[in-house]
PDB file of C-alpha atoms in Angstrom:
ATOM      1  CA  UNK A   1      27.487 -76.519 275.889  1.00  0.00           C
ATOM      2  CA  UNK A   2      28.613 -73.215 276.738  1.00  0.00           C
ATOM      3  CA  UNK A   3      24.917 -72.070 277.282  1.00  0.00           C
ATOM      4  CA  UNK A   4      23.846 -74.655 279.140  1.00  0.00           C
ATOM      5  CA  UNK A   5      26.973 -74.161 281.460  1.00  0.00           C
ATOM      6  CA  UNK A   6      25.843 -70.668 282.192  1.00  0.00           C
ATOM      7  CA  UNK A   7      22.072 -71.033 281.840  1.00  0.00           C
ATOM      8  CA  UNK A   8      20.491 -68.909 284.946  1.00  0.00           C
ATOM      9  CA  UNK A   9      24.470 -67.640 286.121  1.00  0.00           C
ATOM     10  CA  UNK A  10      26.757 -65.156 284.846  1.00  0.00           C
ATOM     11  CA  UNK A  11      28.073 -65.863 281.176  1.00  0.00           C
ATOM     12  CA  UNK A  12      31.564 -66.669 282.802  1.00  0.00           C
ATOM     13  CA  UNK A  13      30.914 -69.727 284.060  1.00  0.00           C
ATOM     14  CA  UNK A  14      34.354 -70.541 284.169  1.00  0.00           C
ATOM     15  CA  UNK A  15      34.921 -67.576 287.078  1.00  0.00           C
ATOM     16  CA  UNK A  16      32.545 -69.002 289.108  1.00  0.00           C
ATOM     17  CA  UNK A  17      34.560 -70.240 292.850  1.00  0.00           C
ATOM     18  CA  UNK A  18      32.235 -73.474 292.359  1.00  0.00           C
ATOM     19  CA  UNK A  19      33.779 -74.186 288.812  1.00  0.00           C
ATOM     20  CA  UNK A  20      36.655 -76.256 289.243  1.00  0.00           C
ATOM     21  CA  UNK A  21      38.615 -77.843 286.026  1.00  0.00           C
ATOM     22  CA  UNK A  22      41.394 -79.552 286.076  1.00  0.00           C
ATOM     23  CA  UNK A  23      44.330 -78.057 285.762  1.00  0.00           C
ATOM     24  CA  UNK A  24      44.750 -78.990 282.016  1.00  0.00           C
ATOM     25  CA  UNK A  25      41.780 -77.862 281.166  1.00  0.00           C
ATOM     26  CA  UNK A  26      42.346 -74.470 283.752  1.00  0.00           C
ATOM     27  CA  UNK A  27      45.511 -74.234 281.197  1.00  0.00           C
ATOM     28  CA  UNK A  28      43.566 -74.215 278.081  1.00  0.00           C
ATOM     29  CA  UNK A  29      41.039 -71.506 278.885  1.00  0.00           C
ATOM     30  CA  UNK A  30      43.718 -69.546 280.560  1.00  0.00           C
ATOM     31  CA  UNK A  31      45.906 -70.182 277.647  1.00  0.00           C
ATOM     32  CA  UNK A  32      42.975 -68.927 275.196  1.00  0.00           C
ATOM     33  CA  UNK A  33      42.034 -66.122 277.711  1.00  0.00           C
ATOM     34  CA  UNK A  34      45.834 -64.500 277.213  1.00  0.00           C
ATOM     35  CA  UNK A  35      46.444 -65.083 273.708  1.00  0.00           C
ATOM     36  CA  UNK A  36      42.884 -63.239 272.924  1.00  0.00           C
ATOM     37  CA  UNK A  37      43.975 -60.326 275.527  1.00  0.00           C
ATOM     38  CA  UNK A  38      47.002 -60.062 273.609  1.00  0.00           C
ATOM     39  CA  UNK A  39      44.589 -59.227 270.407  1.00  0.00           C
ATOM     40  CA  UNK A  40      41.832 -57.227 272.629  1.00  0.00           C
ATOM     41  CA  UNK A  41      41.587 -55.507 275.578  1.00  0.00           C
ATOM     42  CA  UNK A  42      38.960 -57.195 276.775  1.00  0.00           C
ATOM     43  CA  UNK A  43      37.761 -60.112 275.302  1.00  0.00           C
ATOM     44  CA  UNK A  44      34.154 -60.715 276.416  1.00  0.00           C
ATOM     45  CA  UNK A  45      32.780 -63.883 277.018  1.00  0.00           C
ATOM     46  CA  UNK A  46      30.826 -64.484 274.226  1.00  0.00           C
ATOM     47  CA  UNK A  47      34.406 -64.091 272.308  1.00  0.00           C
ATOM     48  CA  UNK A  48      36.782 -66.445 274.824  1.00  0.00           C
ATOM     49  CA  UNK A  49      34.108 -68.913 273.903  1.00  0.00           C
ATOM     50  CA  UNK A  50      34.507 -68.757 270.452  1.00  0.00           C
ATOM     51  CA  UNK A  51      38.222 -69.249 270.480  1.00  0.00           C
ATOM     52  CA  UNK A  52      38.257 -72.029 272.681  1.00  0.00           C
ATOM     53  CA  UNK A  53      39.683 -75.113 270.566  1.00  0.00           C
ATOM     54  CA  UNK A  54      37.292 -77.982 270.032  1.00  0.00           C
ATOM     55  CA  UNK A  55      39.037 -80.103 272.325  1.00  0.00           C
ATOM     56  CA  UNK A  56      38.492 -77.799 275.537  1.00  0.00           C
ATOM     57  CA  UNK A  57      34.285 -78.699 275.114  1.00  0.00           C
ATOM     58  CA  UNK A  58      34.985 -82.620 274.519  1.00  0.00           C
ATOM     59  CA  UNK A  59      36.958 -82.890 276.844  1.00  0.00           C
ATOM     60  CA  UNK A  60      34.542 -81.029 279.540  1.00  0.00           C
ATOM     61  CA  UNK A  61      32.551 -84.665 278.677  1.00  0.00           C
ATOM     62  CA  UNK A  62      35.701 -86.558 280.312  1.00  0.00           C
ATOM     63  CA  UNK A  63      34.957 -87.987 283.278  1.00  0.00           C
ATOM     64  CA  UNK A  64      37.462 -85.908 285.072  1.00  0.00           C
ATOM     65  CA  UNK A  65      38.392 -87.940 288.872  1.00  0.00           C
ATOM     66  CA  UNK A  66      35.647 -89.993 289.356  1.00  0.00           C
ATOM     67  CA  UNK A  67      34.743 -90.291 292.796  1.00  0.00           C
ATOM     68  CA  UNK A  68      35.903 -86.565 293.623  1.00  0.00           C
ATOM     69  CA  UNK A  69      33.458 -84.490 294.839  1.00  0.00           C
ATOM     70  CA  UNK A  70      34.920 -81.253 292.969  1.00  0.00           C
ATOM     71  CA  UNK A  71      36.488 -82.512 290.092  1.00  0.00           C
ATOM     72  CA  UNK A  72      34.300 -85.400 288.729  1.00  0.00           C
ATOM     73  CA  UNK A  73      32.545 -83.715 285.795  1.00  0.00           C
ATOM     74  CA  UNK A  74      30.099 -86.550 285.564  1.00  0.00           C
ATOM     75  CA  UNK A  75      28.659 -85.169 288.914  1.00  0.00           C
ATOM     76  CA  UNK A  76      29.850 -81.405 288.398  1.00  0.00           C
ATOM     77  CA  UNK A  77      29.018 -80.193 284.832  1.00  0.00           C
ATOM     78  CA  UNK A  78      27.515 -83.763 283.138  1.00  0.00           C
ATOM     79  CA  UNK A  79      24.240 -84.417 285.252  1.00  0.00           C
ATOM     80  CA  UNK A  80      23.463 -80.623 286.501  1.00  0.00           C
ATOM     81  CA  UNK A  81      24.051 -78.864 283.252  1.00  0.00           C
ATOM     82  CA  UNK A  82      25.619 -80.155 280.383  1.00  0.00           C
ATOM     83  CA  UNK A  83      23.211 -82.706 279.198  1.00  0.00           C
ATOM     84  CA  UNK A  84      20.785 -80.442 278.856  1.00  0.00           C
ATOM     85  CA  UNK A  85      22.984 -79.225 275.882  1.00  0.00           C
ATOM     86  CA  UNK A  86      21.995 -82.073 273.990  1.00  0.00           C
ATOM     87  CA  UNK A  87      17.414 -82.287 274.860  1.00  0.00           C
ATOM     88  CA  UNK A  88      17.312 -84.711 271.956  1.00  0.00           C
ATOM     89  CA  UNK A  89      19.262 -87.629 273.456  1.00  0.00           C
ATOM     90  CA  UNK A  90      17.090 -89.974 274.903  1.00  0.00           C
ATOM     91  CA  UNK A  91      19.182 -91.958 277.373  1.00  0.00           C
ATOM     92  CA  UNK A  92      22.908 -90.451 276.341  1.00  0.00           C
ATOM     93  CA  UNK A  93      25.544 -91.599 278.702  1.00  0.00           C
ATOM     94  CA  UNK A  94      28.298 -89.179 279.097  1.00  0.00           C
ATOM     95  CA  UNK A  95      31.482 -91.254 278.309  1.00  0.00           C
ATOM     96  CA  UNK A  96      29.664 -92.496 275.255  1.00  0.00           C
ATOM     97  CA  UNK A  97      29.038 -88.904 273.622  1.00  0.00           C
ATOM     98  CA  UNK A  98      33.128 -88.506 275.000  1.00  0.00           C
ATOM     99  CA  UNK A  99      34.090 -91.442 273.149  1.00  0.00           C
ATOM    100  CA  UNK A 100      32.326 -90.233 269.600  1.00  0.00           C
ATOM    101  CA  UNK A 101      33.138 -86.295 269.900  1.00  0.00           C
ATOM    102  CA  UNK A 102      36.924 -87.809 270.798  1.00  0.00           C
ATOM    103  CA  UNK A 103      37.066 -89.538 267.588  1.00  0.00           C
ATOM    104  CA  UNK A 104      35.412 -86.878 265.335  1.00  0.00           C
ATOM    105  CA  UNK A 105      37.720 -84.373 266.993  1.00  0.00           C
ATOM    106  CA  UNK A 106      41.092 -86.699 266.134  1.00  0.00           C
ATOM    107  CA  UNK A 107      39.870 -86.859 262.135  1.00  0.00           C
ATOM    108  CA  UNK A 108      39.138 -83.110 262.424  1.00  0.00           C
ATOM    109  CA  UNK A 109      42.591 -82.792 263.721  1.00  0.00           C
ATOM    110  CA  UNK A 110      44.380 -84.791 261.142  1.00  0.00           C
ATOM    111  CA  UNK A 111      42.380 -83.113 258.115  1.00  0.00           C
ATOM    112  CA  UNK A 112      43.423 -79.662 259.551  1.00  0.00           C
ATOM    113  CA  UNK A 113      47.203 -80.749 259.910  1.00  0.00           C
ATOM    114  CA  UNK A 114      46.773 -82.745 256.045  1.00  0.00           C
ATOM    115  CA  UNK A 115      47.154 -86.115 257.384  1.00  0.00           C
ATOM    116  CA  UNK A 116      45.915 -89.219 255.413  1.00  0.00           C
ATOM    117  CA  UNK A 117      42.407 -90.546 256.897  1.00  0.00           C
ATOM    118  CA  UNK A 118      41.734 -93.166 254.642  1.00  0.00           C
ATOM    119  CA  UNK A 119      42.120 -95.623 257.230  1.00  0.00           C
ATOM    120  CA  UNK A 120      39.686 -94.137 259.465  1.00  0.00           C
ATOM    121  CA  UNK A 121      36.046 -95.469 259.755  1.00  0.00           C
ATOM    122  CA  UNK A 122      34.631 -92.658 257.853  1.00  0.00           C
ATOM    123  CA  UNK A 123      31.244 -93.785 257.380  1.00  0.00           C
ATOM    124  CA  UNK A 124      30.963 -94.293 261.433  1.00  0.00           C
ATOM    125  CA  UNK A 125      32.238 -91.191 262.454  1.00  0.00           C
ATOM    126  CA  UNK A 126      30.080 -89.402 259.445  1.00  0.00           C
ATOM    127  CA  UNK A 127      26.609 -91.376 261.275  1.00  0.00           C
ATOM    128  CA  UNK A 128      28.083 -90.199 264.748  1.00  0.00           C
ATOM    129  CA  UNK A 129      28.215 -86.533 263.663  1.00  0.00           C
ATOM    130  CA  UNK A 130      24.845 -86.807 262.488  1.00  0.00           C
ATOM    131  CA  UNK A 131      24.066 -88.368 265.181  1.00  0.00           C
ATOM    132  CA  UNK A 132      25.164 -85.883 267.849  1.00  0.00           C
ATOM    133  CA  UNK A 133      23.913 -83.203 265.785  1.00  0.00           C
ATOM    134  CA  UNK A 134      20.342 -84.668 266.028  1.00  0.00           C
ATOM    135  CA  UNK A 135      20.960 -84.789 269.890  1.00  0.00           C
ATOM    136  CA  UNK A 136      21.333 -81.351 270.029  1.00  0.00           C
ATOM    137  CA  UNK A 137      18.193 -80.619 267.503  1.00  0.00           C
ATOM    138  CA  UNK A 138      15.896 -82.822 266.038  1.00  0.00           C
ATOM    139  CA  UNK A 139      16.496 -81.264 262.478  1.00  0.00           C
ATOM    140  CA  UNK A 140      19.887 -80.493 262.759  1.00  0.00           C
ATOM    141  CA  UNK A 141      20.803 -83.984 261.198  1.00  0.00           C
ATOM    142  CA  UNK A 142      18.412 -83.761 258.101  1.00  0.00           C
ATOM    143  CA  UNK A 143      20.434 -80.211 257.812  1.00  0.00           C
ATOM    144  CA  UNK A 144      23.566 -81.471 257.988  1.00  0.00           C
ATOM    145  CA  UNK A 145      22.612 -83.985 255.587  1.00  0.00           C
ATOM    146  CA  UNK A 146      21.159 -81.823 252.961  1.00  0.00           C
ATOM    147  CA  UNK A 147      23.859 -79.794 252.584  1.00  0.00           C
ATOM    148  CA  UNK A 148      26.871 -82.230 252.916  1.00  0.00           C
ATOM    149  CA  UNK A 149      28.965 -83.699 250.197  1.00  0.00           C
ATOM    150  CA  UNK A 150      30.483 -86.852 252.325  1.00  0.00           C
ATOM    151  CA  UNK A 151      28.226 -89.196 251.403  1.00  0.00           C
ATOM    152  CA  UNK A 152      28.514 -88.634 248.104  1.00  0.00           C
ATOM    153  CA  UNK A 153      31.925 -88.434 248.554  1.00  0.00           C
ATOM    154  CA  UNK A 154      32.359 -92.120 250.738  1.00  0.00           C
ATOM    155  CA  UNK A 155      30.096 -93.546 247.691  1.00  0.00           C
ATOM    156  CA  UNK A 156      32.539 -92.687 245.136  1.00  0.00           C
ATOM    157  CA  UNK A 157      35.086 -93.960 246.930  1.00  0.00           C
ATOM    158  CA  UNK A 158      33.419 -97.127 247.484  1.00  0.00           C
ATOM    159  CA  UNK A 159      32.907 -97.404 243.874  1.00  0.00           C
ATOM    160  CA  UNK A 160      36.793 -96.786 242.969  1.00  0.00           C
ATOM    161  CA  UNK A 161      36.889 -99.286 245.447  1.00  0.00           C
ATOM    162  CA  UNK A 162      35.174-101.734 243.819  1.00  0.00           C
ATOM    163  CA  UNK A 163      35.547-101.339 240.224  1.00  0.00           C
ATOM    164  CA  UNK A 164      38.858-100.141 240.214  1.00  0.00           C
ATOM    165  CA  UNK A 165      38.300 -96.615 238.638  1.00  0.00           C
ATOM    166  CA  UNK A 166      39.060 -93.021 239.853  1.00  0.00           C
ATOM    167  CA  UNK A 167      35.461 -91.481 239.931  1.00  0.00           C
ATOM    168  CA  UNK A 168      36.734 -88.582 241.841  1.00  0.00           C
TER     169      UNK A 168
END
């Protein structure tokens, strides 16, 4: 996302006087800007990117205020730039890829913070992932695939499931 924000501009996109975020999402890069100049001097671009939290890129696939010239990313970031970080979906809609990254980000988030996700729809967001991946590359899915342990994982538990026996 990041390169296709900056493709043909400076690597900053985010200094640019014709980027305009919300505030909230002003906050979070600002926030990430002065916690890494805390650690170096000058943190380049390349390395404010890299500690910007998930939710900062999924939620630059919000729709923002519809209707507002400036601050609509449909019409700011989505059309112009940013679905051209994704060449392999045929027909994505914005607030669609939102929706999925939204939910993959909120299972991420309870992993990381050791909540229970058992109730979650595991096999859905495990086919989205794959699925966004493979918007992004053609391969990238088989990849993912190849070297990932979930569905092996969500088959096990489907068989605990239904013969009653720990197989983990």
């Amino acid at each position: 996302m990041h390169d296709a924000l900056a493709k043909g501009r400076v690597e900053a996109w985010w200094e640019l006087p014709s980027t305009r975020l919300l505030d909230s999402h002003r906050a979070i890069l600002e926030d990430t800007i002065g916690k890494l100049g805390r650690k170096i001097t000058s943190p380049t671009p390349g390395q404010i990117v890299a500690a910007l939290p998930f939710g900062f890129w999924t939620r630059l696939l919000d729709k923002g205020i519809p209707r507002d010239p400036l601050l609509s990313y449909e019409t700011a970031f989505w059309q112009p730039r940013l679905i051209k970080a994704f060449p392999e979906g045929v027909n994505l809609k914005r607030k669609v890829l939102f929706a999925d990254l939204t939910q993959i980000r909120e299972m991420r988030n309870r992993i990381a913070h050791h909540e229970p996700i058992f109730k979650m729809p595991l096999e859905s967001i495990r086919t989205d992932i794959y699925r966004i991946a493979g918007y992004v590359h053609a391969d990238a899915a088989a990849i993912l695939d190849g070297c990932s342990r979930v569905t092996a994982v969500l088959d096990r538990k489907q068989d605990a499931i239904v013969h009653g026996r720990n197989s983990f």
